[in-house]
């Protein structure tokens, strides 16, 4: 079990995951997030967006087993143009760390280097955003790209996390296309970053955004 008191009592990274009707994915992948063997003290926060399947029961079971897991939920009656953005806001506010990792339950860590790489990047204190990528042929090998200012990462965030969800499909040229596995954002900029999620981008604007990301990377 991770995050015991013999390692580090100060939470260094907070992993935020938003789910909706993901009981099977949680059973399969949440233990991977929770069991990373590393020296980084981290927590995992799962925000349940009004799931109608076994998601609440699965989360309760894991919460009883893992003290580093924290859960919250987004009420169905809360009006908001983007429930994804609101759920991420809730997760970020609940985070104990100054560094918030926004992750996807369908893209679990491929090795302990996943979080160690991000920890190494943010430790410099000179960046605002760091993205982690896993290799296509060798997923156990990961690399990180960092950005001194959040504005430099906006185009990648917007493309990868747009409403269509197609930004993460495919495995070829992942770095070039901005297909990161997770992104770490400093608390001071996280709410600005979240506003790049769940946007409707179509047609020529989407093509221009793809070209911008490809050239930038």
C-alpha positions as a printed NumPy array, in Angstrom:
array([[  0.   ,   0.   ,   0.   ],
       [  1.311,   3.448,  -0.909],
       [  1.643,   6.681,   0.992],
       [  2.394,   5.184,   4.396],
       [  3.848,   7.462,   7.055],
       [  7.335,   5.973,   6.664],
       [  7.692,   7.7  ,   3.304],
       [  6.499,  11.271,   3.385],
       [  3.739,  12.857,   5.423],
       [  3.493,  15.8  ,   3.037],
       [  1.341,  15.192,  -0.035],
       [  3.42 ,  16.175,  -3.062],
       [  0.98 ,  15.369,  -5.867],
       [ -2.81 ,  15.082,  -6.043],
       [ -4.244,  12.902,  -8.82 ],
       [ -7.769,  13.943,  -9.851],
       [ -9.957,  11.577, -11.893],
       [-13.54 ,  12.258, -13.026],
       [-15.759,   9.251, -13.727],
       [-19.304,   8.541, -14.871],
       [-20.587,   4.953, -15.003],
       [-17.069,   3.499, -14.963],
       [-17.399,   0.606, -12.496],
       [-15.465,  -1.854, -14.682],
       [-12.707,   0.625, -15.515],
       [-12.384,   1.539, -11.834],
       [-12.086,  -2.091, -10.769],
       [ -9.405,  -2.699, -13.373],
       [ -7.39 ,   0.518, -13.337],
       [ -7.875,   2.361, -10.042],
       [ -5.581,  -0.084,  -8.165],
       [ -2.844,   0.793, -10.666],
       [ -3.149,   4.468,  -9.73 ],
       [ -3.172,   3.6  ,  -6.032],
       [ -0.307,   1.105,  -6.003],
       [  2.516,   2.938,  -7.721],
       [  5.824,   2.05 ,  -6.064],
       [  7.583,   5.366,  -5.735],
       [  9.016,   7.746,  -3.145],
       [  6.478,  10.447,  -3.931],
       [  3.73 ,  10.962,  -1.375],
       [  0.54 ,  11.363,  -3.382],
       [ -3.218,  11.076,  -3.094],
       [ -5.928,  10.073,  -5.544],
       [ -9.212,  11.983,  -5.712],
       [-12.078,  10.487,  -7.71 ],
       [-15.049,  12.701,  -8.567],
       [-18.19 ,  10.707,  -9.4  ],
       [-20.447,  12.537, -11.845],
       [-23.804,  11.004, -10.862],
       [-23.024,   7.43 , -11.922],
       [-25.966,   5.061, -12.246],
       [-23.993,   1.799, -12.251],
       [-21.884,   0.208,  -9.476],
       [-19.374,   3.073,  -9.418],
       [-20.346,   4.357,  -5.913],
       [-20.058,   0.836,  -4.454],
       [-16.716,   0.216,  -6.14 ],
       [-15.345,   3.52 ,  -4.848],
       [-16.524,   2.752,  -1.315],
       [-14.804,  -0.627,  -1.421],
       [-11.493,   0.878,  -2.546],
       [-11.782,   3.752,  -0.085],
       [-12.016,   1.293,   2.802],
       [ -8.815,  -0.345,   1.587],
       [ -6.721,   2.657,   0.535],
       [ -6.347,   5.654,   2.881],
       [ -4.794,   7.659,   0.046],
       [ -8.064,   7.52 ,  -1.921],
       [-10.587,  10.312,  -1.483],
       [-13.934,  10.514,  -3.226],
       [-16.557,  13.153,  -3.85 ],
       [-19.487,  13.515,  -6.214],
       [-21.137,  16.052,  -8.483],
       [-24.875,  16.365,  -7.705],
       [-27.188,  15.753, -10.633],
       [-29.165,  18.934, -10.011],
       [-26.2  ,  21.301, -10.296],
       [-26.619,  23.417, -13.474],
       [-23.435,  24.145, -15.401],
       [-22.524,  24.421, -19.099],
       [-19.81 ,  21.812, -18.577],
       [-20.183,  19.143, -15.931],
       [-16.649,  17.96 , -16.709],
       [-15.199,  21.36 , -15.845],
       [-17.268,  21.579, -12.664],
       [-16.229,  18.071, -11.586],
       [-12.575,  18.955, -12.141],
       [-13.039,  22.134, -10.088],
       [-14.376,  20.031,  -7.211],
       [-11.441,  17.636,  -7.426],
       [ -8.893,  20.463,  -7.58 ],
       [-10.42 ,  22.211,  -4.572],
       [-10.253,  18.975,  -2.579],
       [ -6.574,  18.45 ,  -3.427],
       [ -4.028,  18.804,  -0.613],
       [ -1.062,  19.337,  -2.899],
       [  0.058,  22.429,  -4.782],
       [  0.4  ,  20.191,  -7.835],
       [ -2.734,  18.65 ,  -9.318],
       [ -2.518,  15.818, -11.847],
       [ -5.577,  15.488, -14.064],
       [ -5.757,  11.878, -15.202],
       [ -8.135,   9.542, -17.035],
       [ -9.288,   6.224, -15.561],
       [ -8.829,   4.654, -19.015],
       [ -5.152,   5.682, -19.185],
       [ -3.577,   4.302, -16.002],
       [  0.14 ,   4.623, -15.207],
       [  2.311,   2.193, -17.132],
       [  5.121,   2.207, -14.561],
       [  6.258,   3.939, -11.375],
       [  8.199,   6.296, -13.627],
       [  4.833,   7.826, -14.524],
       [  4.627,   9.742, -11.266],
       [  8.362,   9.957, -10.595],
       [  8.81 ,  11.72 , -13.932],
       [  6.176,  14.318, -13.061],
       [  7.645,  14.758,  -9.585],
       [ 11.076,  15.423, -11.055],
       [  9.645,  17.997, -13.467],
       [  7.659,  19.99 , -10.926],
       [ 10.434,  19.906,  -8.318],
       [ 12.351,  22.563, -10.219],
       [  9.835,  25.194,  -9.162],
       [ 10.206,  26.989, -12.494],
       [  7.274,  25.497, -14.441],
       [  3.481,  25.64 , -14.303],
       [  2.521,  22.58 , -16.368],
       [  4.06 ,  19.144, -16.986],
       [  2.7  ,  16.382, -19.23 ],
       [  3.616,  12.705, -19.076],
       [  3.744,  10.419, -22.124],
       [  4.192,   6.652, -22.306],
       [  5.918,   4.906, -25.176],
       [  3.931,   3.079, -27.85 ],
       [  6.123,  -0.011, -28.133],
       [  7.551,   0.231, -24.619],
       [  4.834,   1.672, -22.352],
       [  7.033,   1.172, -19.305],
       [  9.255,   3.965, -20.623],
       [  7.792,   7.415, -20.032],
       [  8.885,  10.952, -20.744],
       [  7.696,  14.357, -19.577],
       [  7.345,  17.695, -21.299],
       [  7.188,  20.811, -19.161],
       [  5.99 ,  24.342, -19.777],
       [  7.217,  27.383, -17.903],
       [  3.871,  29.106, -18.374],
       [  0.429,  27.565, -18.593],
       [ -0.342,  29.622, -21.709],
       [  2.258,  27.572, -23.597],
       [  0.271,  24.404, -22.9  ],
       [ -3.205,  25.774, -23.683],
       [ -3.331,  24.557, -27.292],
       [ -2.444,  20.996, -26.271],
       [ -4.952,  20.968, -23.409],
       [ -7.698,  22.345, -25.623],
       [ -7.067,  19.837, -28.406],
       [ -6.653,  16.786, -26.195],
       [ -9.581,  17.513, -23.882],
       [-12.142,  18.955, -26.285],
       [-15.751,  17.806, -26.148],
       [-15.384,  15.144, -28.854],
       [-12.835,  13.256, -26.791],
       [-10.926,  12.304, -29.935],
       [ -7.748,  14.018, -28.836],
       [ -6.467,  10.902, -27.083],
       [ -7.258,   8.32 , -29.756],
       [ -4.38 ,   6.647, -31.54 ],
       [ -0.838,   5.782, -30.473],
       [  1.365,   7.013, -33.292],
       [  3.5  ,  10.121, -32.738],
       [  1.876,  10.711, -29.359],
       [  4.137,  13.566, -28.328],
       [  3.814,  15.309, -31.67 ],
       [  0.039,  15.086, -31.503],
       [ -0.197,  16.013, -27.842],
       [ -1.59 ,  12.655, -26.752],
       [ -0.409,  12.876, -23.157],
       [ -1.416,  10.328, -20.513],
       [ -1.84 ,  12.874, -17.711],
       [ -1.072,  16.511, -16.995],
       [  0.244,  18.126, -13.796],
       [ -0.775,  21.739, -13.221],
       [  0.243,  24.079, -10.418],
       [ -2.629,  25.066,  -8.177],
       [ -2.18 ,  28.736,  -9.05 ],
       [ -3.102,  28.011, -12.69 ],
       [ -5.259,  24.911, -12.468],
       [ -8.624,  26.649, -12.741],
       [ -7.507,  28.478, -15.868],
       [ -6.339,  25.163, -17.301],
       [ -9.645,  23.442, -16.528],
       [-11.461,  26.025, -18.641],
       [ -9.709,  24.481, -21.673],
       [-11.586,  21.204, -21.117],
       [-14.834,  20.09 , -22.74 ],
       [-14.894,  22.738, -25.454],
       [-16.671,  22.395, -28.79 ],
       [-14.079,  22.822, -31.52 ],
       [-14.933,  21.829, -35.074],
       [-14.022,  22.358, -38.7  ],
       [-11.231,  24.719, -39.658],
       [-10.534,  25.767, -36.081],
       [ -9.868,  22.174, -35.129],
       [ -7.557,  21.641, -38.089],
       [ -5.636,  24.801, -37.233],
       [ -5.365,  23.674, -33.627],
       [ -4.012,  20.283, -34.688],
       [ -1.369,  21.928, -36.851],
       [ -0.403,  24.297, -34.031],
       [  0.068,  21.403, -31.588],
       [  2.019,  19.355, -34.128],
       [  4.402,  22.212, -34.903],
       [  4.819,  23.19 , -31.249],
       [  5.807,  19.65 , -30.276]])
